[in-house]
Short mmCIF file of C-alpha atoms in Angstrom, two decimals:
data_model
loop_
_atom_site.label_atom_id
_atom_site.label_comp_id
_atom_site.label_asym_id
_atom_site.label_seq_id
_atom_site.Cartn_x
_atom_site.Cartn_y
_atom_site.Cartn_z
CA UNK A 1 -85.76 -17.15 70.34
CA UNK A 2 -84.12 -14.11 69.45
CA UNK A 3 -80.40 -12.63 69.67
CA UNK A 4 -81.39 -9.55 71.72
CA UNK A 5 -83.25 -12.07 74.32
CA UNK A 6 -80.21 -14.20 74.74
CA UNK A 7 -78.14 -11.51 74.95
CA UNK A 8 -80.46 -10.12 78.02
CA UNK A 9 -80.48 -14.08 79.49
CA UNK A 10 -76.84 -14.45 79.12
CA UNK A 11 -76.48 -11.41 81.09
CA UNK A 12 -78.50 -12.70 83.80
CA UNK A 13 -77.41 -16.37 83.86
CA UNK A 14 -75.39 -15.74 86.68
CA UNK A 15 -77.89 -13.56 88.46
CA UNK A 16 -80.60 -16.24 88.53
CA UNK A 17 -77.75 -18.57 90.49
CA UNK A 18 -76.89 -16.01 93.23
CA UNK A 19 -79.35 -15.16 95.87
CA UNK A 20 -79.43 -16.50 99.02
CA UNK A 21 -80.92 -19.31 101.16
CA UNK A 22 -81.99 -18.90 104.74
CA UNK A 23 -82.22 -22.02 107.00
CA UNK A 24 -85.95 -21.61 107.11
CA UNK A 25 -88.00 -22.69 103.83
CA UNK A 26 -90.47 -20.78 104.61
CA UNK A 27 -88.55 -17.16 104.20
CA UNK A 28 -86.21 -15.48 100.98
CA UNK A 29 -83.46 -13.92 101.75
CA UNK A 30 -81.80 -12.54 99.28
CA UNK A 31 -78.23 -11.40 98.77
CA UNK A 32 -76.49 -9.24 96.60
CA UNK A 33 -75.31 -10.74 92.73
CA UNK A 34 -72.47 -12.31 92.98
CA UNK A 35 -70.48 -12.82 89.52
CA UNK A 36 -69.39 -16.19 88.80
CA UNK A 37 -68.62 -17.51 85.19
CA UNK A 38 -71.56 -19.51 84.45
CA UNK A 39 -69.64 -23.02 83.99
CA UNK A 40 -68.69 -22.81 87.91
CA UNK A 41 -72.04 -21.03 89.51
CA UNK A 42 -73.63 -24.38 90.53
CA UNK A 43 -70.52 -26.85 91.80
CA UNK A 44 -71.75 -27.32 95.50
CA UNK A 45 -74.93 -27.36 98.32
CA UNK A 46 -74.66 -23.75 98.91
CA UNK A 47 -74.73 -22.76 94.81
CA UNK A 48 -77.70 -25.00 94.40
CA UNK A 49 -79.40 -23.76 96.81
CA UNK A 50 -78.75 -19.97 95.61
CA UNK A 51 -79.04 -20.71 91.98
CA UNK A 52 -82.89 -22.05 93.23
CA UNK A 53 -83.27 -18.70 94.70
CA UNK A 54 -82.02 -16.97 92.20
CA UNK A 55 -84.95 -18.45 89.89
CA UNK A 56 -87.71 -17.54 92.50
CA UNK A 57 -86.11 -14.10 92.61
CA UNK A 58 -86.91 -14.23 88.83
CA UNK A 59 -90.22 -15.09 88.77
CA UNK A 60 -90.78 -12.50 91.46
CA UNK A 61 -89.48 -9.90 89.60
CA UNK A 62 -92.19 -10.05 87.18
CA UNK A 63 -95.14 -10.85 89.88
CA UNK A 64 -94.08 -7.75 91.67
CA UNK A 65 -95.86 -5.38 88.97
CA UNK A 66 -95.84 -6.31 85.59
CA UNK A 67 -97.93 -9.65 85.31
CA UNK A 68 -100.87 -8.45 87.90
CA UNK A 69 -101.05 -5.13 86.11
CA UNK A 70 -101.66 -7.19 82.57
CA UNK A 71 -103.92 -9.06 84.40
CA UNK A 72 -106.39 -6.60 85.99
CA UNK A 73 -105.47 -3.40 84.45
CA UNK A 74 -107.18 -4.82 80.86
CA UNK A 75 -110.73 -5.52 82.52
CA UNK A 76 -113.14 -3.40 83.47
CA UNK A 77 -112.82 -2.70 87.08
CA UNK A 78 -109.64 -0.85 87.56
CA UNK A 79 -108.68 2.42 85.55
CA UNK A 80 -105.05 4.44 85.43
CA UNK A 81 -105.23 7.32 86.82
CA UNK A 82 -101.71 8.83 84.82
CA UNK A 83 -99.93 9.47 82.24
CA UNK A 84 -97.25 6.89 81.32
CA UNK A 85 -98.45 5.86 77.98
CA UNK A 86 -97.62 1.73 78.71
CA UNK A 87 -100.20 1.43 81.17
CA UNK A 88 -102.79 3.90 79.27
CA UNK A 89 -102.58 1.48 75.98
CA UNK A 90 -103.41 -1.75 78.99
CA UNK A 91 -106.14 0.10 80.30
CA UNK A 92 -107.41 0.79 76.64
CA UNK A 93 -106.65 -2.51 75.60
CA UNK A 94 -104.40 -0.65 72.80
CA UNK A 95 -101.11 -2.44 73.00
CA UNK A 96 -98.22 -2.49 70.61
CA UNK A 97 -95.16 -4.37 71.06
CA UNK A 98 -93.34 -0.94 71.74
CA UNK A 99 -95.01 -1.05 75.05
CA UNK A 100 -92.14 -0.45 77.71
CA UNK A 101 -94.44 -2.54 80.12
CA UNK A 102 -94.71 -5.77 78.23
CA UNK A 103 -90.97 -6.09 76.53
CA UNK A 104 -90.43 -5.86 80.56
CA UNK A 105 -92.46 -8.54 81.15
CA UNK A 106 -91.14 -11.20 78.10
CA UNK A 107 -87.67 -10.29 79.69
CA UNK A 108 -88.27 -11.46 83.10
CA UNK A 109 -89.90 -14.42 82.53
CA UNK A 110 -87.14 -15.58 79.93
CA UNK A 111 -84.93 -14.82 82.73
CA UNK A 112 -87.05 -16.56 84.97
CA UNK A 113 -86.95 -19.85 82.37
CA UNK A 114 -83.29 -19.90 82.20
CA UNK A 115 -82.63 -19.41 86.15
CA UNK A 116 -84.73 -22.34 86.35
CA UNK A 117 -82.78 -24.16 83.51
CA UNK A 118 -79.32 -23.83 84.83
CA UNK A 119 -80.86 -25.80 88.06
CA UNK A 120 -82.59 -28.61 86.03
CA UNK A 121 -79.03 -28.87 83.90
CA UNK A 122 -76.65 -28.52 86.84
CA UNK A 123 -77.72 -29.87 90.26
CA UNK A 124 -77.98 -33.15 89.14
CA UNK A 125 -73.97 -33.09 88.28
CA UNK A 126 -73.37 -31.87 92.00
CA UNK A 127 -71.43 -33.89 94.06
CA UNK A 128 -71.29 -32.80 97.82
CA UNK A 129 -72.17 -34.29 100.77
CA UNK A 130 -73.76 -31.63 102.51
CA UNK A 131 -76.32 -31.79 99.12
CA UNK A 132 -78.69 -34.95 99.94
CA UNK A 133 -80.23 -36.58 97.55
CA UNK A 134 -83.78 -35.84 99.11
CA UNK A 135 -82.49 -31.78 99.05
CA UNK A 136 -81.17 -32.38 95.43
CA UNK A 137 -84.77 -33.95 94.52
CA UNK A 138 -86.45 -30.44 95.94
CA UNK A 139 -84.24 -28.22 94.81
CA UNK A 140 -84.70 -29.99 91.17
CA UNK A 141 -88.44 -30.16 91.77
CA UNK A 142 -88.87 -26.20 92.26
CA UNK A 143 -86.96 -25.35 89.37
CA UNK A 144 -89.27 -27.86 86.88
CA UNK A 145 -92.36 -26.02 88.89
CA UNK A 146 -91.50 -22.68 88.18
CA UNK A 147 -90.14 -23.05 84.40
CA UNK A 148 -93.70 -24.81 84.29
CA UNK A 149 -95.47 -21.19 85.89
CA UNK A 150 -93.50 -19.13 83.54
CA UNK A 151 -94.24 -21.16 80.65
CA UNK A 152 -97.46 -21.08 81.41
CA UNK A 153 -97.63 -17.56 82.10
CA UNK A 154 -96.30 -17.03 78.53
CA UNK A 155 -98.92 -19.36 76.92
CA UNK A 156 -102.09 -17.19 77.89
CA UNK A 157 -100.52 -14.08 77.47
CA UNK A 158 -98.68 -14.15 74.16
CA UNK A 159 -100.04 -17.93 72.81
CA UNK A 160 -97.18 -20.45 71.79
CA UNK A 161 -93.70 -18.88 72.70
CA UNK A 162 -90.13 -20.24 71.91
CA UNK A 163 -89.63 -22.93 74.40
CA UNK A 164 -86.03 -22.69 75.91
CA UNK A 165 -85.44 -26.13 77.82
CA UNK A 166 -81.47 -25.46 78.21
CA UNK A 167 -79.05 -22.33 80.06
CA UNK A 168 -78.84 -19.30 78.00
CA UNK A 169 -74.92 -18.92 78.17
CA UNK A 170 -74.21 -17.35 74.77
CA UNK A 171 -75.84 -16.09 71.91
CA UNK A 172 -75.52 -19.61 70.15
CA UNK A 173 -77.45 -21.30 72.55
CA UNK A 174 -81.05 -22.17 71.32
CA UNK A 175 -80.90 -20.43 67.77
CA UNK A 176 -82.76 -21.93 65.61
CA UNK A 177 -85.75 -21.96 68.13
CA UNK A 178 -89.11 -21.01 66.40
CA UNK A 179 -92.18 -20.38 68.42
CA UNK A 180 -94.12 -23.49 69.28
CA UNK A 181 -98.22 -23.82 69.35
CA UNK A 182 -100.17 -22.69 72.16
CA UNK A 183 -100.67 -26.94 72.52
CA UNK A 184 -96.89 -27.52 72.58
CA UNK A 185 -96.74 -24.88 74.99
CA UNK A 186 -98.94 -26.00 77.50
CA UNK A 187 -97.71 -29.90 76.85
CA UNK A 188 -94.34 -28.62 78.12
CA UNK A 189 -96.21 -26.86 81.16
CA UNK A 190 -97.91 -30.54 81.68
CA UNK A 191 -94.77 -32.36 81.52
CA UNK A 192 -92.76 -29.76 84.15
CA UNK A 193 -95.65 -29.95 86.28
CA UNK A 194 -95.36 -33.96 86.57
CA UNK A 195 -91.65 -34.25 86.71
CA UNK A 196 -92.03 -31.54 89.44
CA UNK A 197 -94.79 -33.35 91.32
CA UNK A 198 -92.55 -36.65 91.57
CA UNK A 199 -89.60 -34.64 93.21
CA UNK A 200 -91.47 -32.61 95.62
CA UNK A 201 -91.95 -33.19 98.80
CA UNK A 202 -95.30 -33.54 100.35
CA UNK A 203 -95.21 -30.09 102.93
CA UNK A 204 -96.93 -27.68 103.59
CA UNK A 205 -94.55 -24.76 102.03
CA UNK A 206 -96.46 -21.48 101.19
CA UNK A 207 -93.63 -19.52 98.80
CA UNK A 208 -91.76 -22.77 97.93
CA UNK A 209 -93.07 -25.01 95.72
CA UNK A 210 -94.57 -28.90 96.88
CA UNK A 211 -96.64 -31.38 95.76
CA UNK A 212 -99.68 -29.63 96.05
CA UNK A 213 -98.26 -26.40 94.54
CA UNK A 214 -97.66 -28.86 91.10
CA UNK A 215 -101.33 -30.20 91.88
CA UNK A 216 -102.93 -26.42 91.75
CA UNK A 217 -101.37 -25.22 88.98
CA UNK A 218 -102.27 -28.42 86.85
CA UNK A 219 -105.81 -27.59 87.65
CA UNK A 220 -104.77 -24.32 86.02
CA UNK A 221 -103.87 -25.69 83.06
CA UNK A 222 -106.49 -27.75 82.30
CA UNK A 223 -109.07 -25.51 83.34
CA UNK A 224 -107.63 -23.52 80.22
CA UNK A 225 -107.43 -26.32 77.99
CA UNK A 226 -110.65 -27.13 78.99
CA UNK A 227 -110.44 -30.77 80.63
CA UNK A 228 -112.69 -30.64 82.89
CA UNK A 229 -112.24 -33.86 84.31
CA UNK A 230 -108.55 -33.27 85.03
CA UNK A 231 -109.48 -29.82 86.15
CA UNK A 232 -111.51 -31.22 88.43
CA UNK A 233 -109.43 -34.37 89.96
CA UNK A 234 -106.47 -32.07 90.17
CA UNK A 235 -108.45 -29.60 92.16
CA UNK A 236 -109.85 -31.97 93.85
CA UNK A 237 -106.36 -33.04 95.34
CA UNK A 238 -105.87 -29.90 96.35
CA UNK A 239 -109.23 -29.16 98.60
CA UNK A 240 -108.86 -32.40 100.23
CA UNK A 241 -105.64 -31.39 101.55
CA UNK A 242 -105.47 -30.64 105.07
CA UNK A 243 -103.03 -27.92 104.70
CA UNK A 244 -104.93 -26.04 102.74
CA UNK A 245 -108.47 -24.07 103.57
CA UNK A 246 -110.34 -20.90 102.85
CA UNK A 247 -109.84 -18.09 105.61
CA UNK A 248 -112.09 -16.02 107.36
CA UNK A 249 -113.28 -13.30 106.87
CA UNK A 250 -111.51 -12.75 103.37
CA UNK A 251 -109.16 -9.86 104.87
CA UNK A 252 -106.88 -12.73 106.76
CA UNK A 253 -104.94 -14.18 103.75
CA UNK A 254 -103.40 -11.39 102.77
CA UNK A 255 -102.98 -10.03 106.54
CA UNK A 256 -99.34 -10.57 108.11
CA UNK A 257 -97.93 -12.31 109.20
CA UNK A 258 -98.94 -14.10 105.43
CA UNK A 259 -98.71 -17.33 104.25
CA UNK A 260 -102.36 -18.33 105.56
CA UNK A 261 -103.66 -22.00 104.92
CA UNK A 262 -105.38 -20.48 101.83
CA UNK A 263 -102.29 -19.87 100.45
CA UNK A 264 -100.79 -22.25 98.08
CA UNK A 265 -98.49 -20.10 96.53
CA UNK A 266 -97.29 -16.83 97.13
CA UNK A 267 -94.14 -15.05 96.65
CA UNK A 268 -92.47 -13.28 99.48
CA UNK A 269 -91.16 -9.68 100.07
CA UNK A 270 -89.58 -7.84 103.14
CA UNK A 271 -88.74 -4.56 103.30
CA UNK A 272 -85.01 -4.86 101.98
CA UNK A 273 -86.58 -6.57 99.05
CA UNK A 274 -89.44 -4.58 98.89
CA UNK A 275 -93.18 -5.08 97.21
CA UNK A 276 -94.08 -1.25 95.89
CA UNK A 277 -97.77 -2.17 94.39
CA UNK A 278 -98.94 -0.57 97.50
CA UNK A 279 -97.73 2.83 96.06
CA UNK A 280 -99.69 2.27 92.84
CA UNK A 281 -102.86 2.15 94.78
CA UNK A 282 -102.67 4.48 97.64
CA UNK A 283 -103.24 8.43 97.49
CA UNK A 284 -100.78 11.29 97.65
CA UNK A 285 -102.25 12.00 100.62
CA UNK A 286 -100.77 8.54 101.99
CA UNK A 287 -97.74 8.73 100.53
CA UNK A 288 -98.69 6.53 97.12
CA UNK A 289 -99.35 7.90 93.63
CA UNK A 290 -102.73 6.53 93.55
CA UNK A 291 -101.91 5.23 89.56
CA UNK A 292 -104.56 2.51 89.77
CA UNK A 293 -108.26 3.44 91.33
CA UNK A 294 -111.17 1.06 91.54
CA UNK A 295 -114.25 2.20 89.03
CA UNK A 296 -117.45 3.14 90.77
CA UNK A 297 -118.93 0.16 89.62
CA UNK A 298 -116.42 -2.07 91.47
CA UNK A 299 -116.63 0.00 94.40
CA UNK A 300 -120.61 -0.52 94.33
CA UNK A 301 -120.23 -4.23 93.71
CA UNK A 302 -117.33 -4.87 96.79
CA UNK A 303 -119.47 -2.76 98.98
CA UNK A 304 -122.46 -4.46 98.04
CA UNK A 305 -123.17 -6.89 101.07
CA UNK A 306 -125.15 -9.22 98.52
CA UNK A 307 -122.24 -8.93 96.36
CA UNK A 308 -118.99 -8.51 97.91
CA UNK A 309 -119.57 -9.51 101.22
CA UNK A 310 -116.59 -8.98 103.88
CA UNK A 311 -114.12 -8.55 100.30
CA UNK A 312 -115.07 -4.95 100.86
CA UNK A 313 -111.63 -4.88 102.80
CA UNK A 314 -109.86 -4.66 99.43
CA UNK A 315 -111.25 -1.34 99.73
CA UNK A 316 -110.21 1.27 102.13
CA UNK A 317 -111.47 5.30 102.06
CA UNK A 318 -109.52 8.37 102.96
CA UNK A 319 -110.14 11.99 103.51
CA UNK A 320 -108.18 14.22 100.72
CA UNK A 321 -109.14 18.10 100.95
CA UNK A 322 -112.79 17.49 102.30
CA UNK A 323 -113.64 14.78 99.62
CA UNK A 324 -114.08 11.17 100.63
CA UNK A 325 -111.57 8.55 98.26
CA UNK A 326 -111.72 5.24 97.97
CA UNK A 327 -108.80 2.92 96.94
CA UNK A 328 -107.31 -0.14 96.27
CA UNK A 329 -106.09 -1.75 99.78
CA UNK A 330 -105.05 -5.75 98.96
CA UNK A 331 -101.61 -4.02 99.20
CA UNK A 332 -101.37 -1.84 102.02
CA UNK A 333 -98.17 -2.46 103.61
CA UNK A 334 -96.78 1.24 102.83
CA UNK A 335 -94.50 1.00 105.70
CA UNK A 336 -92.88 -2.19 106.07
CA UNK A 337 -93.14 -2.93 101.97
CA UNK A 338 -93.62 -6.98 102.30
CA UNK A 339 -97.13 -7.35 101.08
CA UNK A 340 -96.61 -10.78 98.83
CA UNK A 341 -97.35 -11.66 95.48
CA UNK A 342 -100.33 -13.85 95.43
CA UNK A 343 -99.73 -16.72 92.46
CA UNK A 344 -102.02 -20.05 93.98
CA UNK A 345 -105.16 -19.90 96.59
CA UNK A 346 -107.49 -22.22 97.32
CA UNK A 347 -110.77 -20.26 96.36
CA UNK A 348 -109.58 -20.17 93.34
CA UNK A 349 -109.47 -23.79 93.34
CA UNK A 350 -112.98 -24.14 94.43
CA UNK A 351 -114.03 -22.04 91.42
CA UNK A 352 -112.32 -24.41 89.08
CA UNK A 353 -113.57 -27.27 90.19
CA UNK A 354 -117.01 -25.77 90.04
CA UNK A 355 -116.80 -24.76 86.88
CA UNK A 356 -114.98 -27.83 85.60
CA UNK A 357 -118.08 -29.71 86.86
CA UNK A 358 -120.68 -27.22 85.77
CA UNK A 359 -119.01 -28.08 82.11
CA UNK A 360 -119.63 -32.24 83.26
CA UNK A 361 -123.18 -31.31 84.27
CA UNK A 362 -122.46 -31.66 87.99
CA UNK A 363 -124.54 -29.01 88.84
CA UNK A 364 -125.35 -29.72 92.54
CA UNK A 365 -121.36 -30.50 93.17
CA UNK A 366 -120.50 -27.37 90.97
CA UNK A 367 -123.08 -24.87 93.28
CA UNK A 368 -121.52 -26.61 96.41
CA UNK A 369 -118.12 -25.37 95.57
CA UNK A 370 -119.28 -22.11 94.34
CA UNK A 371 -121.34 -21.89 97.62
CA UNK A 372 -118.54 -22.11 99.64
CA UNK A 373 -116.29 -19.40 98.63
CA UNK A 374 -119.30 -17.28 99.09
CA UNK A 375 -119.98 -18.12 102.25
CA UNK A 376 -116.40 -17.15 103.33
CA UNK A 377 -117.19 -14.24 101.93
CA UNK A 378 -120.24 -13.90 104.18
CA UNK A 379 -122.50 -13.33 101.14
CA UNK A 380 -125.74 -15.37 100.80
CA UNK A 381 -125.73 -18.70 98.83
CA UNK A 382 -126.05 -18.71 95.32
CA UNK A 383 -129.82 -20.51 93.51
CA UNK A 384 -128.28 -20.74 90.46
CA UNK A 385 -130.06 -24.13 88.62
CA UNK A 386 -128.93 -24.20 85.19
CA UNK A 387 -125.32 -24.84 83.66
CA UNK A 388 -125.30 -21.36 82.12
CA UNK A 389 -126.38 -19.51 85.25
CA UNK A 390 -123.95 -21.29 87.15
CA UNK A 391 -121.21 -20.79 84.48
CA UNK A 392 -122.12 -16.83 84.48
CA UNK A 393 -122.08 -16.91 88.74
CA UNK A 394 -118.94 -18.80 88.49
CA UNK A 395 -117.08 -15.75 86.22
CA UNK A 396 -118.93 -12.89 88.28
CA UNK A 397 -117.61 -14.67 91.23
CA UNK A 398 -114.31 -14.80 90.44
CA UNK A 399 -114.34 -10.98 89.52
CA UNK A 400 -114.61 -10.17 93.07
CA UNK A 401 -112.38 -13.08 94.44
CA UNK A 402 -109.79 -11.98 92.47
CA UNK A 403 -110.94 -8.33 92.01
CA UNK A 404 -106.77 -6.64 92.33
CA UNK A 405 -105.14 -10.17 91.31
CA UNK A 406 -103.93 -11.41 88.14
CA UNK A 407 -107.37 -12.97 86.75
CA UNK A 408 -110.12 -10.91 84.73
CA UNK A 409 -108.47 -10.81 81.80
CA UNK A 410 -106.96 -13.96 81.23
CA UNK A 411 -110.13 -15.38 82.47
CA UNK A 412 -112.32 -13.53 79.91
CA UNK A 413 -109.89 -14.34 77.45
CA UNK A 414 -109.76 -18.07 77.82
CA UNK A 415 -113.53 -18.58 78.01
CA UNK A 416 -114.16 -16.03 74.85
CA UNK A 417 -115.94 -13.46 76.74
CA UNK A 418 -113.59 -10.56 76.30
CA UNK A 419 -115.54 -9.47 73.26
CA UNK A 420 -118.92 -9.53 75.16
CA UNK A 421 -118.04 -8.53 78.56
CA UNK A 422 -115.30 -5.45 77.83
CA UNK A 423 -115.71 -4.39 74.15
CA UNK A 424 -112.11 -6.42 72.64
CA UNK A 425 -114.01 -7.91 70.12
CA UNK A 426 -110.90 -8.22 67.61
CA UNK A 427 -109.76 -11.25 68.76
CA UNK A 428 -106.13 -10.92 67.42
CA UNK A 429 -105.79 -8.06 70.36
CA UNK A 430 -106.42 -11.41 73.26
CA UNK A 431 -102.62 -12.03 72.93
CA UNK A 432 -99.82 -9.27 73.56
CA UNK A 433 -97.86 -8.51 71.16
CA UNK A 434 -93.78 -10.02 70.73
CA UNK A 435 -91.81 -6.98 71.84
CA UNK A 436 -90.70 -4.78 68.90
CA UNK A 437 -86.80 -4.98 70.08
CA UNK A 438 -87.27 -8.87 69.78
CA UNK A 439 -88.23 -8.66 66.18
CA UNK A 440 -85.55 -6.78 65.17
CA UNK A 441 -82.85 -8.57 66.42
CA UNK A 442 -84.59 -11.96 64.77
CA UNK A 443 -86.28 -12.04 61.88
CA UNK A 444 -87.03 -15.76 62.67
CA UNK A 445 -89.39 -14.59 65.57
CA UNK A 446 -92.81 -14.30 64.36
CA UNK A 447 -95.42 -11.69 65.28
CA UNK A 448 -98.72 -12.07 66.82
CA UNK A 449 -101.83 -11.27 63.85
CA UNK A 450 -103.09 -8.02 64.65
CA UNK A 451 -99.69 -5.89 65.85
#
């Protein structure tokens, strides 16, 4: 971990304890930063609660634009359509760790980790009565979830990362800290996510972390370490939770009022906290600067009724000057600015399990759960008979699912198809690169091969 980073956490160690808590869990509200020395921001109920917040805020800070762009701009199915020379090296898959965009990104989510770890170090030191120790037990669970996201957030994008378990108050804290393994990375994820699942309440909480929250992410992780038997019993939890199910058609999840029962986990905006990805995907013409357009051969495949079924909502077409244009529309709240973040749903839950049995040679079970995300889609079933068809339907699949979501390239990258499917074929250039500034302020911090 380097000085320049815990100079930029210690400056927001206070921030991350400081937003506020509305009497509904299912709504953020937040408030404006208020500066506390960092030994006194947690001492009672209504600090907890804020400094919990405060570590959502965090993690929503970097869902808000930075993580889905690394995560869709890099495939092949969205293009920029500007200048601004951080999002033309994404979209060329030509990073270097000057890239305004991704030191961004590494900043957030450290600030993200140590909003979470002033929670896990100081609520359970709180003693006030209006703090229960059921509360205390949530509060302490969403904090271990989300340091568990980030973390494992981190992992697939940059490989093993400096794992800061402790508040960021100074720039002695957590020097010393080399980078750990990709392994000890995701072990720490694994661990987070089980200390998280014992506090958590069983709910059904859409943009606050719960049991099954824990329970979808874990099938995350072990989808990418490739246990496909966890994958698969994690997932499993998931589907059979009556909370939970796929919408229809496709447009509803990410229709307001939000928080559908597809929704596991999403992060929530409202127009004095406002979501602007709409105005990266919409037009001059409607008010947006049309920065990312769909390629024509997404636009074939979404309108494709064999293909993309009813998902051709995330496209909508406009009229600019006598030509027809087609755009992006998963965000499309332009005037009220609350479309959410979307982090967990279930289809993508479905597609793990099916591939995580594919891998088992479950291939019946695997083409079931396949099957049934395409059906919500209203596109016909799937005849794929072999493992590798059903693999390849499986990744197709999830292009569309998650066609303007944070998914192709992680998932290319995790399965090794980046080289075949989009041309990155130096595989040093799967992991960004440690931001420049980073390096320079510690010499102890050790590039990625290739930058």
């Amino acid at each position: 971990m380097n000085k320049n980073l815990y100079r930029l956490l210690f400056a927001f160690s206070v921030a991350a304890a400081t937003t506020g808590l509305t009497g509904c869990n299912d709504l953020l509200d937040p408030t404006p930063v208020q500066q506390l020395p960092a030994d006194r921001a947690i001492t009672d109920a209504g600090s907890a609660r804020s400094a919990t917040i405060g570590a959502y805020d965090r993690v929503q800070a970097y869902y808000q634009l930075n993580w889905p762009v690394l995560g869709f701009l890099p495939g092949e199915d969205v293009r920029f359509n500007g200048t601004l020379n951080q999002f033309l090296q994404i979209d060329q898959n030509q990073l270097s760790a000057d890239n305004v965009l991704i030191t961004e990104a590494w900043t957030q989510m450290y600030q993200a980790v140590n909003g979470a770890n002033n929670v896990i170090a100081a609520v359970p030191g709180v003693n006030d009565p209006l703090l229960t120790a059921a509360e205390k037990n949530q509060l302490l669970g969403e904090a271990y979830f989300l340091r568990a996201l980030v973390y494992f957030d981190l992992g697939r994008g940059w490989g093993g990362v400096p794992l800061v378990l402790t508040p960021t108050r100074g720039k002695e804290n957590g020097q010393g800290i080399r980078r750990s393994t990709l392994a000890q990375t995701y072990d720490q994820v694994l661990a987070d996510l089980n200390e998280a699942e014992t506090l958590l309440p069983e709910a059904a909480t859409r943009n606050r972390a719960v049991k099954a929250t824990t329970r979808a992410l874990r099938a995350r992780l072990h989808l990418y370490r490739q246990q496909w038997t966890d994958a698969e019993a994690a997932a499993t939890l998931v589907i059979g939770n009556a909370n939970y199910g796929l919408v229809t058609p496709y447009r509803t999840f990410s229709t307001a009022p939000f928080l559908s029962r597809e929704s596991i986990f999403e992060l929530t905006f409202s127009n004095s906290d406002a979501n602007s990805m709409w105005n990266n995907w919409f037009p001059s013409a409607l008010g947006g600067q049309f920065n990312f357009q769909p390629v024509p051969a997404a636009i074939t495949q979404l309108n494709d009724p064999a293909v993309g079924g009813n998902r051709s909502a995330l496209l909508a077409t406009t009229t600019i000057a006598g030509t027809s244009t087609t755009y992006g529309n998963l965000y499309s709240r332009s005037a009220q600015r609350d479309d959410p973040s979307y982090v967990l749903r279930l289809a993508e839950q479905y597609l793990i399990r099916a591939e995580a049995r594919a891998k088992q040679g479950k291939l019946t079970d695997a083409l079931a759960d396949l099957n049934a995300v395409r059906s919500r889609a209203g596109v016909p079933a799937s005849t794929a008979a072999s493992a590798e068809a059903l693999l390849l339907a499986i990744e197709n699949e999830r292009r569309i699912e998650f066609a303007f979501e944070a998914d192709r390239w992680f998932n290319l990258v995790r399965t090794g198809r980046a080289g075949a499917v989009l041309g990155v074929t130096d595989q040093r250039r799967w992991l960004f690169p440690i931001p420049f500034n980073d390096l320079v302020a510690d010499p102890d911090l050790e590039q990625n091969p290739g930058y």
